[in-house]
Structure formats: C-alpha cells, structure tokens
PDB file of C-alpha atoms in Angstrom:
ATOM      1  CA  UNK A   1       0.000   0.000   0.000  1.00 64.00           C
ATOM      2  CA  UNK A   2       1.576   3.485  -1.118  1.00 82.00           C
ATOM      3  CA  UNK A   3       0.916   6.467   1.325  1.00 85.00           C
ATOM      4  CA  UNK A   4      -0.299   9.667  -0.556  1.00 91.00           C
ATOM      5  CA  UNK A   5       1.627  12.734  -0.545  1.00 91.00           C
ATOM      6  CA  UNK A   6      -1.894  14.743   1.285  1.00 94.00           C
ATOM      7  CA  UNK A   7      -1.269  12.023   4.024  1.00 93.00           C
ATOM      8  CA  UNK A   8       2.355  13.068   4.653  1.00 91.00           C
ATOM      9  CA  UNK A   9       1.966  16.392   4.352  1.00 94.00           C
ATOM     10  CA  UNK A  10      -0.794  16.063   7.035  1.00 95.00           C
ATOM     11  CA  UNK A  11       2.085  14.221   9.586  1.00 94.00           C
ATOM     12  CA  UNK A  12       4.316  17.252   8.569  1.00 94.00           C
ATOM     13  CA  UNK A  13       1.597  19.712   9.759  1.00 96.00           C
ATOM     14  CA  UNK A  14       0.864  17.894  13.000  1.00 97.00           C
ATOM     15  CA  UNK A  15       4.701  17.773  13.779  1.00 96.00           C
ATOM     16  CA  UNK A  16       4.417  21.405  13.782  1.00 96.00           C
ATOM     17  CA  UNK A  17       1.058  21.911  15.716  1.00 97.00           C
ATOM     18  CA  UNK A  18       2.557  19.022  18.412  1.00 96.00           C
ATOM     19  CA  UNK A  19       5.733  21.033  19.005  1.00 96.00           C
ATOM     20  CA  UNK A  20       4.193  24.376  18.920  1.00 96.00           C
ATOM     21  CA  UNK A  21       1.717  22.818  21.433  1.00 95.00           C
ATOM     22  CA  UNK A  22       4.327  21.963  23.556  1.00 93.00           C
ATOM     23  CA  UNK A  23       6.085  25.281  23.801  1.00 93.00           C
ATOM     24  CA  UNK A  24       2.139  26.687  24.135  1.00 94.00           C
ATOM     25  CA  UNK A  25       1.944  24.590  27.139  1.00 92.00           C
ATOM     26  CA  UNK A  26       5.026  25.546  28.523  1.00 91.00           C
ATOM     27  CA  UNK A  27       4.297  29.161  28.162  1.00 91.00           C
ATOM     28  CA  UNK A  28       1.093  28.999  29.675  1.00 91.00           C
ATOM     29  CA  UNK A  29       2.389  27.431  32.614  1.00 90.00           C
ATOM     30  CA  UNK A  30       5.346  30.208  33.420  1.00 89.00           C
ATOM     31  CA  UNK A  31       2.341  32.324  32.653  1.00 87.00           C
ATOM     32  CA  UNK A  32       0.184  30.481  35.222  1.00 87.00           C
ATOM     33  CA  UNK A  33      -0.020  30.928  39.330  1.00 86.00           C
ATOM     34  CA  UNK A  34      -1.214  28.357  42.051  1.00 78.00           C
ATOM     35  CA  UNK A  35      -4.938  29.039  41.264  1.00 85.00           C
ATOM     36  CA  UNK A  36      -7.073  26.944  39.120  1.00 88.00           C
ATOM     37  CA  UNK A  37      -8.656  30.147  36.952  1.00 88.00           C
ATOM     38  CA  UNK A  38      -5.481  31.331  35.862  1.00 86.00           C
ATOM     39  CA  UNK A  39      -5.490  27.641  33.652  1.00 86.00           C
ATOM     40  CA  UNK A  40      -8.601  27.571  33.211  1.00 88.00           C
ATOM     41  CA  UNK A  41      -8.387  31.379  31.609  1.00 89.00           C
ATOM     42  CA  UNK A  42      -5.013  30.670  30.204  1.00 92.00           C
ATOM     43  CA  UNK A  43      -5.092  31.472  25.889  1.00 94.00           C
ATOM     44  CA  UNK A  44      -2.120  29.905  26.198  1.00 94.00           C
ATOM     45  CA  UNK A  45      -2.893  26.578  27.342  1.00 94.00           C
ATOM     46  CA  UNK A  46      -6.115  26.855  25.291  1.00 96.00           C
ATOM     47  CA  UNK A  47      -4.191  27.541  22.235  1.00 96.00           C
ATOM     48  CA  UNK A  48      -1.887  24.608  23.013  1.00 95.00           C
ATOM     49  CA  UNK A  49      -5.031  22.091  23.619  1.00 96.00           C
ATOM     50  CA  UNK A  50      -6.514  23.859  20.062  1.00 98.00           C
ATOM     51  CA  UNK A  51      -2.791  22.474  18.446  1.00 97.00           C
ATOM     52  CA  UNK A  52      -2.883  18.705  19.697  1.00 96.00           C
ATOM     53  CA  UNK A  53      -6.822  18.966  18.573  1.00 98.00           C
ATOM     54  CA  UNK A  54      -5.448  19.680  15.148  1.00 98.00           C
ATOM     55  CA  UNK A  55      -3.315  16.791  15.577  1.00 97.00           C
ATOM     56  CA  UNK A  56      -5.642  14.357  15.757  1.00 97.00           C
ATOM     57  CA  UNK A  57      -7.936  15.675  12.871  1.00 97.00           C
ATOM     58  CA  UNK A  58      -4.808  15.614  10.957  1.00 97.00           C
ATOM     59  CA  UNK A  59      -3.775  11.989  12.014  1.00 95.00           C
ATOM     60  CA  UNK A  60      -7.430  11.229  10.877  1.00 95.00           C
ATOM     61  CA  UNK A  61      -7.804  12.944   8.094  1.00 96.00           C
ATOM     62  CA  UNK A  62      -4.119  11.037   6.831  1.00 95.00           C
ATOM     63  CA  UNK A  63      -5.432   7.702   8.002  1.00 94.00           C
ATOM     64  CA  UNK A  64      -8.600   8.319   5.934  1.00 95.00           C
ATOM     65  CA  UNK A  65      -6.952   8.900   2.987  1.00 93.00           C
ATOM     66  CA  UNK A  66      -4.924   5.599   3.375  1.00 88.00           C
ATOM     67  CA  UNK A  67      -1.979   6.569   4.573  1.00 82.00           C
ATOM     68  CA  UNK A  68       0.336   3.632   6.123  1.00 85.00           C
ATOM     69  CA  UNK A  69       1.310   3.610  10.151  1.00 88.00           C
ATOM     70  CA  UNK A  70       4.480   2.503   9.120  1.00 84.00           C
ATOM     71  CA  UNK A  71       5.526   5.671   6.997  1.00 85.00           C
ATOM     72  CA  UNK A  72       3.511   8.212   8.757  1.00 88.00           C
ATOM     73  CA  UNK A  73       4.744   7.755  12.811  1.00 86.00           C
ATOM     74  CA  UNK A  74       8.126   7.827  11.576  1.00 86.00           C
ATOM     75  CA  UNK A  75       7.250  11.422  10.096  1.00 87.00           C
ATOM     76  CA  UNK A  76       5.827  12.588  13.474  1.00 89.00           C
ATOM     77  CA  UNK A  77       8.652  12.060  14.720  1.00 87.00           C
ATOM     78  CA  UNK A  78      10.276  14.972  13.204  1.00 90.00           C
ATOM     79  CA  UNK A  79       8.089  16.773  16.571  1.00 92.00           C
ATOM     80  CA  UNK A  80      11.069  16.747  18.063  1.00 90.00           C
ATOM     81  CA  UNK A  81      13.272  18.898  14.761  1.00 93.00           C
ATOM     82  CA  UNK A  82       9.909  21.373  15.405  1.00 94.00           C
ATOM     83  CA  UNK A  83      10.656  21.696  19.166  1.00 93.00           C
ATOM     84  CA  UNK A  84      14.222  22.520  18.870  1.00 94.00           C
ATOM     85  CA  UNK A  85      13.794  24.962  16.511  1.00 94.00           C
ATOM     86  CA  UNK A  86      10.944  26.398  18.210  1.00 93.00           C
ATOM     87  CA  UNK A  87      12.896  26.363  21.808  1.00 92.00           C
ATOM     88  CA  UNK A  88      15.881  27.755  19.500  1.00 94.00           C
ATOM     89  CA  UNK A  89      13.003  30.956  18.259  1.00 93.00           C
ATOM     90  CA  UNK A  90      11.291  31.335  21.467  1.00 89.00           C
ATOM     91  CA  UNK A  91      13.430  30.894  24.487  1.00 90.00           C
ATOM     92  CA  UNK A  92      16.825  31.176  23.090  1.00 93.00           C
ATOM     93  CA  UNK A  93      18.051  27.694  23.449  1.00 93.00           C
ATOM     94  CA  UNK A  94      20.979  26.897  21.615  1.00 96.00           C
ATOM     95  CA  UNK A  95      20.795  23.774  18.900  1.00 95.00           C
ATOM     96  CA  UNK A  96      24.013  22.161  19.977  1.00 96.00           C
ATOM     97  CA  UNK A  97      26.257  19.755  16.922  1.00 96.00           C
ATOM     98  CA  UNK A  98      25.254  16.603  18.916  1.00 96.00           C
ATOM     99  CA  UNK A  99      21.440  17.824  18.232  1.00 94.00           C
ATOM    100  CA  UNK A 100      21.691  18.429  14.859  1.00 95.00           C
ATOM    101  CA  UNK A 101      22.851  14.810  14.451  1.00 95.00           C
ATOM    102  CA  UNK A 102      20.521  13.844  16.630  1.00 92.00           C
ATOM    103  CA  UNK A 103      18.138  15.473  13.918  1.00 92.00           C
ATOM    104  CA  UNK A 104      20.072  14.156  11.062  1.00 94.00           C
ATOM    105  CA  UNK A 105      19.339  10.725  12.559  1.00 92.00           C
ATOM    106  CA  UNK A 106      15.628  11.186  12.944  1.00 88.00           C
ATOM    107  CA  UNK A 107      15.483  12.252   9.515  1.00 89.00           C
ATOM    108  CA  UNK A 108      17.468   9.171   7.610  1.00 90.00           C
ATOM    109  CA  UNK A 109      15.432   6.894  10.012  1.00 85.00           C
ATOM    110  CA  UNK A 110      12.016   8.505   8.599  1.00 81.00           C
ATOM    111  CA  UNK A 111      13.876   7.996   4.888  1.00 82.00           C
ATOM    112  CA  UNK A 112      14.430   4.754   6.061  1.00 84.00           C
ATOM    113  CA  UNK A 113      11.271   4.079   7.148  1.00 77.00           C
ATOM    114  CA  UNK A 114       9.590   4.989   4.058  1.00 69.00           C
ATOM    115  CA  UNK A 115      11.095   2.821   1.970  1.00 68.00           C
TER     116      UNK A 115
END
C-alpha cells in the first residue's frame, strides 16, 4: 500500500502543531499561578489544547486517505526537529552539533522508514 503525498503532508503539519503545542503549554504554565482560573483562563494553554486537537484531525484525516502507520509515525517524529527549533526561536536555546545529528538521525530513520 503506497501512502499519498496529502497524508504526509498532514504528519508534517501535525509535527508542527505538536511542538508548537508543547512550547504553548510551557508558556502557559510560566504564565500560570497556584490558582485553578489562571489555567482555566489561560489562551495559552487553550491555544496549546486547540494544536494537539489539530493533531488528531490531521492523524485522521491522513489515516482516511490511506496513509500507512508505518511511513507516517516515523514522520511525526520529526516533533522533536519542530521543538528545537521552536525552543531555539522562542526561548533562546541553543541547537548544539550533537542535536543536529541527533536530527540528522531522525530524519534518515524517517527515509528509512519509508522505503
């Protein structure tokens, strides 16, 4: 069974949304004090649950359209690429060499994966 292109590009979208969920959630918890309305009233945290939403509809929306477990979880994967370079954007932290290969690595076992 060949996975179509619209179901990868859906994994590539909810790698995004899942790591910019993450940093959402991490936000909205610096943001945050002790009491329960400041999470319950927090955009960010909202905005983070509104990301892993999209996730799913994506994952469903691949799925639907045939797409193969196999090739697709391997794409998610790349999350963790997003997350770095978000953490790089947002808070500053440095993408060391041993991440980048630690990238490079994700990304030939996703090629490798596919085949």
């Amino acid at each position: 069974m060949r996975t179509p292109l619209i179901s990868i590009l859906f994994f590539l979208i909810a790698s995004v949304a899942g790591a910019a969920g993450q940093y959402l959630y991490k936000s909205g918890a610096e943001a945050a004090n002790a009491g329960i309305w400041s999470y319950l009233l927090n955009l960010k945290l909202w905005a983070g649950v509104a990301c892993y939403i999209a996730v799913m509809v994506l994952f469903i929306a691949a799925f639907k359209r045939g797409g193969s477990p196999a090739v697709l979880y391997p794409i998610y994967a790349s999350t963790f690429i997003w997350a770095a370079v978000f953490g790089w954007l947002w808070y500053g932290i440095p993408i060391k060499a041993v991440n980048v290969a630690g990238m490079a690595c994700l990304v030939l076992g996703m090629l490798l994966m596919g085949l």
